[in-house]
Tab-separated table of C-alpha atoms in Angstrom:
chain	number	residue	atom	x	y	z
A	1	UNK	CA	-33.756	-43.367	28.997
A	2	UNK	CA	-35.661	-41.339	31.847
A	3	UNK	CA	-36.564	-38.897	29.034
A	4	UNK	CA	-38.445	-41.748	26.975
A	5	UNK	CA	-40.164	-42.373	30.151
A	6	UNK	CA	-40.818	-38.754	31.281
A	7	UNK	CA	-42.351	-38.192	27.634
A	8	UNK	CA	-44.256	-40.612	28.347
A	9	UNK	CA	-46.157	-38.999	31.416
A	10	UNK	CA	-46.087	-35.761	29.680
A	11	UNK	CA	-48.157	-37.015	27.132
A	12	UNK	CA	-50.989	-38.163	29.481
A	13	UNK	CA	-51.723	-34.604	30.168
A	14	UNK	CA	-55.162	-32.792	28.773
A	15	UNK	CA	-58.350	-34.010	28.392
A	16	UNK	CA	-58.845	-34.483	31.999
A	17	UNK	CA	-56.300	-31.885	33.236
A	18	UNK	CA	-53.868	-32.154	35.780
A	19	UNK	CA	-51.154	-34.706	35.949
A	20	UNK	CA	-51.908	-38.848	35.367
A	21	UNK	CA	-49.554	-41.919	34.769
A	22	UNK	CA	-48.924	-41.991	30.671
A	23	UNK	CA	-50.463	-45.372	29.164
A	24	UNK	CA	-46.728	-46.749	29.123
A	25	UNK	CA	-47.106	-46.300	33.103
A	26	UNK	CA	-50.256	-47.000	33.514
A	27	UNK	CA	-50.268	-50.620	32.580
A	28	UNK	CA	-47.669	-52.125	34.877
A	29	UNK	CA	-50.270	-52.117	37.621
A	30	UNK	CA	-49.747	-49.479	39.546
A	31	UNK	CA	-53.239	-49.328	42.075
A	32	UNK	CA	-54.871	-45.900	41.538
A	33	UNK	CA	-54.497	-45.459	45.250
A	34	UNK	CA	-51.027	-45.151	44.746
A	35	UNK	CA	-49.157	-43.293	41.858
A	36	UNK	CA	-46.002	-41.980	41.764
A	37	UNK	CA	-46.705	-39.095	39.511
A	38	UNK	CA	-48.809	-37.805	42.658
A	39	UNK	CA	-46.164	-38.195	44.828
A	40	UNK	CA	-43.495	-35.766	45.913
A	41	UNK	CA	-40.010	-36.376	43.593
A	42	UNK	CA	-36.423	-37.317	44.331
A	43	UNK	CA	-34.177	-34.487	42.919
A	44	UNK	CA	-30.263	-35.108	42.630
A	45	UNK	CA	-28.442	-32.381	44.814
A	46	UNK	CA	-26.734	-29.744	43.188
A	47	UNK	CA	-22.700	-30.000	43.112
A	48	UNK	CA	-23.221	-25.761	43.899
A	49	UNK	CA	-25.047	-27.188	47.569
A	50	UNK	CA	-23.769	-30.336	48.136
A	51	UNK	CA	-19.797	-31.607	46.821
A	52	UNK	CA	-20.135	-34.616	44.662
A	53	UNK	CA	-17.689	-36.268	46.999
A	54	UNK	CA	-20.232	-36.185	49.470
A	55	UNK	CA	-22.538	-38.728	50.797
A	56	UNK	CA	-23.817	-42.713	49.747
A	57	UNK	CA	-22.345	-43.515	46.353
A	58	UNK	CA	-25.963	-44.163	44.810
A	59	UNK	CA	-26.761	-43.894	41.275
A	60	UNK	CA	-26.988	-39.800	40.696
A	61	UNK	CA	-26.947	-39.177	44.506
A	62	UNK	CA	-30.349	-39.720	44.175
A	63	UNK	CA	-31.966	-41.800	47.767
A	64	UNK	CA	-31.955	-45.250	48.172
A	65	UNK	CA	-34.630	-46.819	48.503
A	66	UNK	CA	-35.353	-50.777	49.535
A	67	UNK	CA	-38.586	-50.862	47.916
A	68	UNK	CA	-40.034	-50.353	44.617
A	69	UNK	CA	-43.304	-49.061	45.638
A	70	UNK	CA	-44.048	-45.432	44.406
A	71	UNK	CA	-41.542	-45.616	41.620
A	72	UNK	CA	-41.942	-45.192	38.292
A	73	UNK	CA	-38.799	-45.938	37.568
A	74	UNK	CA	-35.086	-47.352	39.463
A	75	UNK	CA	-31.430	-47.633	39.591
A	76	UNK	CA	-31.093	-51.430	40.011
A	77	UNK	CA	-27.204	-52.575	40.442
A	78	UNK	CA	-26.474	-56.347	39.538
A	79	UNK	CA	-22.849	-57.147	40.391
A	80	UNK	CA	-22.504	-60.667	38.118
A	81	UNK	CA	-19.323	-61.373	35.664
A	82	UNK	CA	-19.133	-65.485	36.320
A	83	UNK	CA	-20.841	-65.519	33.169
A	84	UNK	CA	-17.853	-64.009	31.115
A	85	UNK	CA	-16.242	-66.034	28.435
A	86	UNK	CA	-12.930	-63.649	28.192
A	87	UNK	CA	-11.867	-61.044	30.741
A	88	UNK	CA	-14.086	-60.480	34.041
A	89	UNK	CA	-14.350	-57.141	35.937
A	90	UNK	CA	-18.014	-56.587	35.237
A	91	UNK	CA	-18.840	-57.390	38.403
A	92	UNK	CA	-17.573	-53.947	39.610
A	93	UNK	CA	-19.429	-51.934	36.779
A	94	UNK	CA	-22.528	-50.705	38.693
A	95	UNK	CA	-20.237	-49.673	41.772
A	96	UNK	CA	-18.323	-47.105	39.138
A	97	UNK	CA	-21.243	-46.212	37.025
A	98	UNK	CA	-22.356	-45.283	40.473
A	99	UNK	CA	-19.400	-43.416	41.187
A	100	UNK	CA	-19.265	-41.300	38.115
A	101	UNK	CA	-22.524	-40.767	37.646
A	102	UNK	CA	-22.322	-37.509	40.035
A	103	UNK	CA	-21.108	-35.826	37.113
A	104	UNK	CA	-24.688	-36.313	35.664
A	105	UNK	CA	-27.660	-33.395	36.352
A	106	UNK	CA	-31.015	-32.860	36.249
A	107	UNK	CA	-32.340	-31.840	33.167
A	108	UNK	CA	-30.495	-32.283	29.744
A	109	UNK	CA	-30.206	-28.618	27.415
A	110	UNK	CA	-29.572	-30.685	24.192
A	111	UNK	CA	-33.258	-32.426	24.614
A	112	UNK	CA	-34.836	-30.195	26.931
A	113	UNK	CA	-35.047	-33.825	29.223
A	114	UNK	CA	-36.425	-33.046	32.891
A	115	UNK	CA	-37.098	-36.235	33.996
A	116	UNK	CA	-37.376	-35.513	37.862
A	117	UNK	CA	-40.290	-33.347	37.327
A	118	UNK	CA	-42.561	-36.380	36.093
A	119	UNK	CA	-41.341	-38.959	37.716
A	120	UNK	CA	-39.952	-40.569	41.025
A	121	UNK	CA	-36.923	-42.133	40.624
A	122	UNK	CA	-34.416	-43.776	43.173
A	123	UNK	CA	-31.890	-46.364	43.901
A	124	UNK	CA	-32.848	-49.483	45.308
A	125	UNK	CA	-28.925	-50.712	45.334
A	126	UNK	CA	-27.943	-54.052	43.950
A	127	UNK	CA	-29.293	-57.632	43.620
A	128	UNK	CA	-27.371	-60.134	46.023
A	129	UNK	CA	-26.136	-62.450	43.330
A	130	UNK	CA	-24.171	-65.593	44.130
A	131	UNK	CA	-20.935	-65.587	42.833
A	132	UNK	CA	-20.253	-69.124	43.040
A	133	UNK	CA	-23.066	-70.180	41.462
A	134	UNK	CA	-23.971	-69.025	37.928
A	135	UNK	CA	-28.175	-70.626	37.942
A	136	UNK	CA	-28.912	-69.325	41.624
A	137	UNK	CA	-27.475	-65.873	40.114
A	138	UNK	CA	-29.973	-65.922	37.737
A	139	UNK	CA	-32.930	-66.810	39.656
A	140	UNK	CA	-32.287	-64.418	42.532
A	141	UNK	CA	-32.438	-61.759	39.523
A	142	UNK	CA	-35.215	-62.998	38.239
A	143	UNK	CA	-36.911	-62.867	41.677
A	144	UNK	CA	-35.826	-59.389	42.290
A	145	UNK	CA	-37.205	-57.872	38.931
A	146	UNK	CA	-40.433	-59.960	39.103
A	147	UNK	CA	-41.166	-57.949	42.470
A	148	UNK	CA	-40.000	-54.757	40.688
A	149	UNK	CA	-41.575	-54.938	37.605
A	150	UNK	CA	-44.970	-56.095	39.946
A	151	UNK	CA	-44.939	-53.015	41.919
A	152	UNK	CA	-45.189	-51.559	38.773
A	153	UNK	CA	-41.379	-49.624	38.832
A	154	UNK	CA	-39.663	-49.473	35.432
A	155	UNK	CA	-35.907	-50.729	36.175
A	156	UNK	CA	-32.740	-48.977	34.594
A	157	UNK	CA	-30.266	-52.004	35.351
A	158	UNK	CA	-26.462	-51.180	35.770
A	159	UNK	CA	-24.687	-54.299	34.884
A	160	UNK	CA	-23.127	-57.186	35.194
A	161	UNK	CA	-22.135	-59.379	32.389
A	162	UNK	CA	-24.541	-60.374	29.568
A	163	UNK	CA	-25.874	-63.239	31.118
A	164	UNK	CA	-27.663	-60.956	33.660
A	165	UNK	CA	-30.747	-59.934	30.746
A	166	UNK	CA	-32.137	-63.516	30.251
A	167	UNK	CA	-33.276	-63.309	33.741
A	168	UNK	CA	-35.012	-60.298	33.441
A	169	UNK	CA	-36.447	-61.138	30.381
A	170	UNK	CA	-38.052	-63.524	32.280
A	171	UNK	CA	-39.229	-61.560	34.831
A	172	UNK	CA	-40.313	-59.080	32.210
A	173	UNK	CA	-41.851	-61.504	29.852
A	174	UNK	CA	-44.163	-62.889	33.267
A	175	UNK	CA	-45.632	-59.545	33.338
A	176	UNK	CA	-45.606	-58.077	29.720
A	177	UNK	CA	-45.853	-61.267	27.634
A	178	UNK	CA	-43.161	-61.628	24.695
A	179	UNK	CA	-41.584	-58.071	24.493
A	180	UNK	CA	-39.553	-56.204	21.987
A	181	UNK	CA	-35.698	-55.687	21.873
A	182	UNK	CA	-33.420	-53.314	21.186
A	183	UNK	CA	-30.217	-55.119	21.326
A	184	UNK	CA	-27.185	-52.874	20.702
A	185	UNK	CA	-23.967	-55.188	21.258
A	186	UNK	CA	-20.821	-56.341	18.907
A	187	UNK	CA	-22.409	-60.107	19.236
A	188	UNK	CA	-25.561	-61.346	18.835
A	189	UNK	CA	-25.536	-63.357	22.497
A	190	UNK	CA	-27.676	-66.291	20.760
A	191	UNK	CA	-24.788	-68.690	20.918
A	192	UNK	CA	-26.454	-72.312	21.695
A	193	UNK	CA	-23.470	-73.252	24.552
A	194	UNK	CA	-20.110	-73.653	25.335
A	195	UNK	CA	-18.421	-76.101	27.839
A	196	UNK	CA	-21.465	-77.846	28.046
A	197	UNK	CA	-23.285	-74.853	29.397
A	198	UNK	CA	-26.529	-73.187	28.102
A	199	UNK	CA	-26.212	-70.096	30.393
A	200	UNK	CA	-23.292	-67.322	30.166
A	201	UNK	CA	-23.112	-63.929	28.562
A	202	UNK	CA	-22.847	-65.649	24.929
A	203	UNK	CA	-26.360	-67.285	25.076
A	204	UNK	CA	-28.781	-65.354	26.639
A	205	UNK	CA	-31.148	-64.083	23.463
A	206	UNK	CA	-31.266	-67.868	22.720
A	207	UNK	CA	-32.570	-69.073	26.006
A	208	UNK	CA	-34.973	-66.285	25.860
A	209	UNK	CA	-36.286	-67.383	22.471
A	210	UNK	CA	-36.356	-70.616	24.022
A	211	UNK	CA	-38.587	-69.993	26.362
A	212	UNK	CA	-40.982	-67.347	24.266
A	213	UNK	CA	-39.789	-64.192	26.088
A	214	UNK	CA	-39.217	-62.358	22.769
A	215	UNK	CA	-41.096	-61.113	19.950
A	216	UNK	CA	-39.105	-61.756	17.775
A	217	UNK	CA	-40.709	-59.882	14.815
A	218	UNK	CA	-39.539	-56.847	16.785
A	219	UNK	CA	-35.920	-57.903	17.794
A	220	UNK	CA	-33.413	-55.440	16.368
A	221	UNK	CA	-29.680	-55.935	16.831
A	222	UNK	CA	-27.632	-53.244	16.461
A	223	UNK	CA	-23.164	-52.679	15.913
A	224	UNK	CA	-22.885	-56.781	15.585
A	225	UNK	CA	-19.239	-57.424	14.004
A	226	UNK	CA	-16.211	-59.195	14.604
A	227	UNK	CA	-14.605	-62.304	13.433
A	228	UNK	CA	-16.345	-65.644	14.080
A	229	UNK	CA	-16.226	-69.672	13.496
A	230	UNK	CA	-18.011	-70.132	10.174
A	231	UNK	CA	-19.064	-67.924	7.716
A	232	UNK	CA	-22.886	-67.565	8.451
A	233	UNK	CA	-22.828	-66.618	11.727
A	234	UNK	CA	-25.493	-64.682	11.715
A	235	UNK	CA	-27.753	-67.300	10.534
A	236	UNK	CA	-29.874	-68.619	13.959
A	237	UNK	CA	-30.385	-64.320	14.279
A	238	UNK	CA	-31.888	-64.125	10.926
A	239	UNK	CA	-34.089	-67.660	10.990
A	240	UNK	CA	-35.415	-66.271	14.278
A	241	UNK	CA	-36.868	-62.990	12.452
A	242	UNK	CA	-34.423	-60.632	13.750
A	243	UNK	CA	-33.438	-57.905	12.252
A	244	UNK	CA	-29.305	-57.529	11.971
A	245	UNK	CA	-27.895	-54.019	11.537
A	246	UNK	CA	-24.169	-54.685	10.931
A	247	UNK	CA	-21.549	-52.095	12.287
A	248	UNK	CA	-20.252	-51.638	9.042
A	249	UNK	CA	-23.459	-50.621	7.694
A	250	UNK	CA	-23.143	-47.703	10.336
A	251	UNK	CA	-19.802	-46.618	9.528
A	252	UNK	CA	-20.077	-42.721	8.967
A	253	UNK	CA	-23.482	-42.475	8.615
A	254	UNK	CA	-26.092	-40.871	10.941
A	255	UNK	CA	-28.514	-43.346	12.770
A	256	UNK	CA	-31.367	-41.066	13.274
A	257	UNK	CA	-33.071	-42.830	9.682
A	258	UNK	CA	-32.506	-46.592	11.121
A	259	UNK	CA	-33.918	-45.347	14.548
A	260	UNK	CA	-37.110	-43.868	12.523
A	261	UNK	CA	-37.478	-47.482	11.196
A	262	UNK	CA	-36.958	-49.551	14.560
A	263	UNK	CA	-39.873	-47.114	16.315
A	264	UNK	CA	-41.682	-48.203	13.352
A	265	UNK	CA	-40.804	-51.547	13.748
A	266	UNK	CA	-41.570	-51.230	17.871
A	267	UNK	CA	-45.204	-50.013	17.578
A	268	UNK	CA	-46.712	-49.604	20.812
A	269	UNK	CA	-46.358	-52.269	22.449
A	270	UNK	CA	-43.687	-53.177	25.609
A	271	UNK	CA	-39.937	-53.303	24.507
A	272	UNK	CA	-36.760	-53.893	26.415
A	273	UNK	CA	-33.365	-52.004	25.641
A	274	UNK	CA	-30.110	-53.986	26.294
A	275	UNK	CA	-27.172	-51.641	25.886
A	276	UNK	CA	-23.512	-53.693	25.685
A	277	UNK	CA	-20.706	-51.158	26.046
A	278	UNK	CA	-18.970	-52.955	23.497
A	279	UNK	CA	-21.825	-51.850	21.218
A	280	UNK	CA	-18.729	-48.766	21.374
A	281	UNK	CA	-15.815	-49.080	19.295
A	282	UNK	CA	-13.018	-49.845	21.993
A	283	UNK	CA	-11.598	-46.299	21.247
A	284	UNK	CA	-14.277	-45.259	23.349
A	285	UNK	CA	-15.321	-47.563	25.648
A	286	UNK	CA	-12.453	-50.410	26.176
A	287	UNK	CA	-13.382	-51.039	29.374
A	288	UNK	CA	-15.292	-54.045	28.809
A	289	UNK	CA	-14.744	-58.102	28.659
A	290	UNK	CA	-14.742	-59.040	24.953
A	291	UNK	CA	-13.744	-55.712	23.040
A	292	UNK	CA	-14.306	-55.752	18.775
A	293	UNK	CA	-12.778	-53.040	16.563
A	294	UNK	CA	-14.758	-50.930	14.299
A	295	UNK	CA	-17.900	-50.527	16.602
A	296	UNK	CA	-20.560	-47.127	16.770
A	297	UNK	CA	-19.522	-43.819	18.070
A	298	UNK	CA	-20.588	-42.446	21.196
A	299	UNK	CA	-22.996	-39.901	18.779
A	300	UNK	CA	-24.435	-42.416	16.905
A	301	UNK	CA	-25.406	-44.173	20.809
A	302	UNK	CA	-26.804	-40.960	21.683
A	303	UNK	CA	-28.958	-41.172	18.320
A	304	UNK	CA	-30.101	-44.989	19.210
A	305	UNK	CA	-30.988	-44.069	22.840
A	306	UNK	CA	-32.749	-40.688	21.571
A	307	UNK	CA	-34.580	-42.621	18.725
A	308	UNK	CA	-36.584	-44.678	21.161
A	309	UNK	CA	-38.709	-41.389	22.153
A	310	UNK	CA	-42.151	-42.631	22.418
A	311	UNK	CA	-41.621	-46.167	22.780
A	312	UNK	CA	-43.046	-48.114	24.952
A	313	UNK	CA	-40.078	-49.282	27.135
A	314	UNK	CA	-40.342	-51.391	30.278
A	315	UNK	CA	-37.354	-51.605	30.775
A	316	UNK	CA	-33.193	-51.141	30.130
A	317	UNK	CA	-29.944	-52.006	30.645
A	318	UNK	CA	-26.531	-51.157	30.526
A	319	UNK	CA	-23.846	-54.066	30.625
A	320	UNK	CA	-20.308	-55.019	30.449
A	321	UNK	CA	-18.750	-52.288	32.005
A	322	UNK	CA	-15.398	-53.261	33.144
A	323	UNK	CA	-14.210	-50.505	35.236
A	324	UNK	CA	-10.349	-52.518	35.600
A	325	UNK	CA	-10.216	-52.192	31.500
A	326	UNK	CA	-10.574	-48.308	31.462
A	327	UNK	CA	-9.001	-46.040	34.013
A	328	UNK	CA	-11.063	-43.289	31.994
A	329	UNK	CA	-13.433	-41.327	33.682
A	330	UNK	CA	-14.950	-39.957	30.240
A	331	UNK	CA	-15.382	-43.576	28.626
A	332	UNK	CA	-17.447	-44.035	31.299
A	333	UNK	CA	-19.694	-41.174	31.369
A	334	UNK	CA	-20.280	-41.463	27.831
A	335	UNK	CA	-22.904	-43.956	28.055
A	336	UNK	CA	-24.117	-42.508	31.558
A	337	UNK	CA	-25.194	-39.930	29.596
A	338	UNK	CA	-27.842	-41.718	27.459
A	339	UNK	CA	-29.811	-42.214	30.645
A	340	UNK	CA	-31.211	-38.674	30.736
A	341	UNK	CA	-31.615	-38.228	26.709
């Protein structure tokens, strides 16, 4: 993820010399006065200066930070699982991903990624949801991101349950207009309701088509399987304009050709990327709330997340982690590592 974004900035370089925000950065409205590229970076200590036991559990050891301004990018924790249909824990996913991610450095061999030379990154900790109250959850998120996304910081969320994207869609959507979506899950989240309610980690694609947040020309869901209900269950996805990409249609196959087609797809204009561990066959990654069989392989992740080079992302995710699921360390770290790809 940081690596789409640092390509990004790299690619501004040239006619005029010298460093500049890249047109992904520039229009999030950032002032002139004040860019982060001309800033001085946060760098991740070294584990050969400073022991990864040491110091704040934040996102990569990088610095927290309570403001957004000067970023071009944040760690942004948001601790919500009330909206879980089957087993909870999410709630403690950004704390871990937080905890593991020391293992992670600062540039990537397999990509040549060196994000924290083009932009400033930090953590600015978690929202303060309310856990006893699933709507005032979602508009303190979508409070918090509208004030991110304003100061014109890219946010790399660390969910949370499902539910937790439809509000920052909507913060999103206030600043970018209808966006794009890569949606890599086992479920296509566009359920209508259930017990009577319209908002929990089954519906939240469907309240944001409700309310015009997507584009849904450009809506691509990704490792959708499972058993369901009826036998079309795919069918409010596909009258929408989405574009389904079964898991079985992945099986044993490399995803760099799909990815080829869903940058096509993208064009230039703003997408989001919503990342459900249980996009991960269970093998993998069972530490999450709702787990299917037969999902993608941790490669074939790498190949989605690496396939969005040169899009224009405003923003990501990465939800359903259920730490309580998976006493793992690796499972874990498998997905951390898409963030610097």
């Amino acid at each position: 993820m940081l690596r789409r974004l640092a390509s990004r900035c790299a690619r501004s370089l040239g006619a005029r010399g010298g460093a500049r925000p890249a047109a992904g950065l520039r229009h999030l409205g950032r002032s002139p006065r004040r860019r982060a590229s001309d800033a001085p970076r946060n760098q991740p200590p070294s584990s050969e200066v400073v022991a990864r036991p040491v110091g704040v559990c934040s996102m990569m050891r990088l610095p927290l930070q309570a403001s957004p301004q000067g970023l071009d990018a944040a760690f942004v924790g948001v601790p919500l699982d009330i909206g879980t249909s089957n087993r909870p824990g999410a709630r403690f996913g950004p704390r871990r991903i937080r905890e593991e991610s020391v293992m992670l450095r600062t540039t990537n061999p397999s990509t040549g990624a060196l994000p924290f030379q083009t932009l400033s990154v930090a953590d600015l900790g978690d929202v303060n949801v309310n856990l006893y109250n699933l709507q005032d959850s979602c508009r303190l998120i979508r409070e918090a991101y509208q004030k991110i996304v304003a100061a014109g910081c890219i946010p790399l969320t660390l969910g949370g349950d499902h539910t937790i994207t439809y509000p920052i869609l909507q913060a999103m959507a206030k600043k970018h207009g209808p966006v794009g979506l890569l949606h890599v899950d086992a479920h296509t989240d566009t359920a209508d309701k259930a017990l009577g309610e319209k908002v929990y980690h089954g519906t939240p694609f469907r309240r944001c088509v409700d309310e015009g947040l997507l584009d849904c020309k450009r809506v691509v869901q990704i490792g959708i399987r499972g058993s369901a209900m009826t036998l079309d269950p795919y069918r409010y996805s596909w009258s929408q304009g989405f574009r389904l990409v079964l898991a079985e249609d992945c099986w044993m196959k490399s995803l760099v050709p799909l990815m080829g087609e869903v940058r096509q797809q993208m064009g230039g204009k703003p997408m989001y990327i919503s990342f459900d561990i249980d996009g991960l066959d269970p093998a993998y990654a069972p530490g999450t709330g709702t787990p299917e069989i037969a999902g993608l392989t941790p490669s074939q992740a790498l190949e989605i997340i690496r396939g969005c080079q040169g899009l224009n992302v405003v923003g990501c995710d990465l939800v359903e982690v259920s730490p309580p699921y998976d006493p793992s360390v690796k499972k874990i770290n498998l997905l951390l590592h898409t963030l610097q790809t």
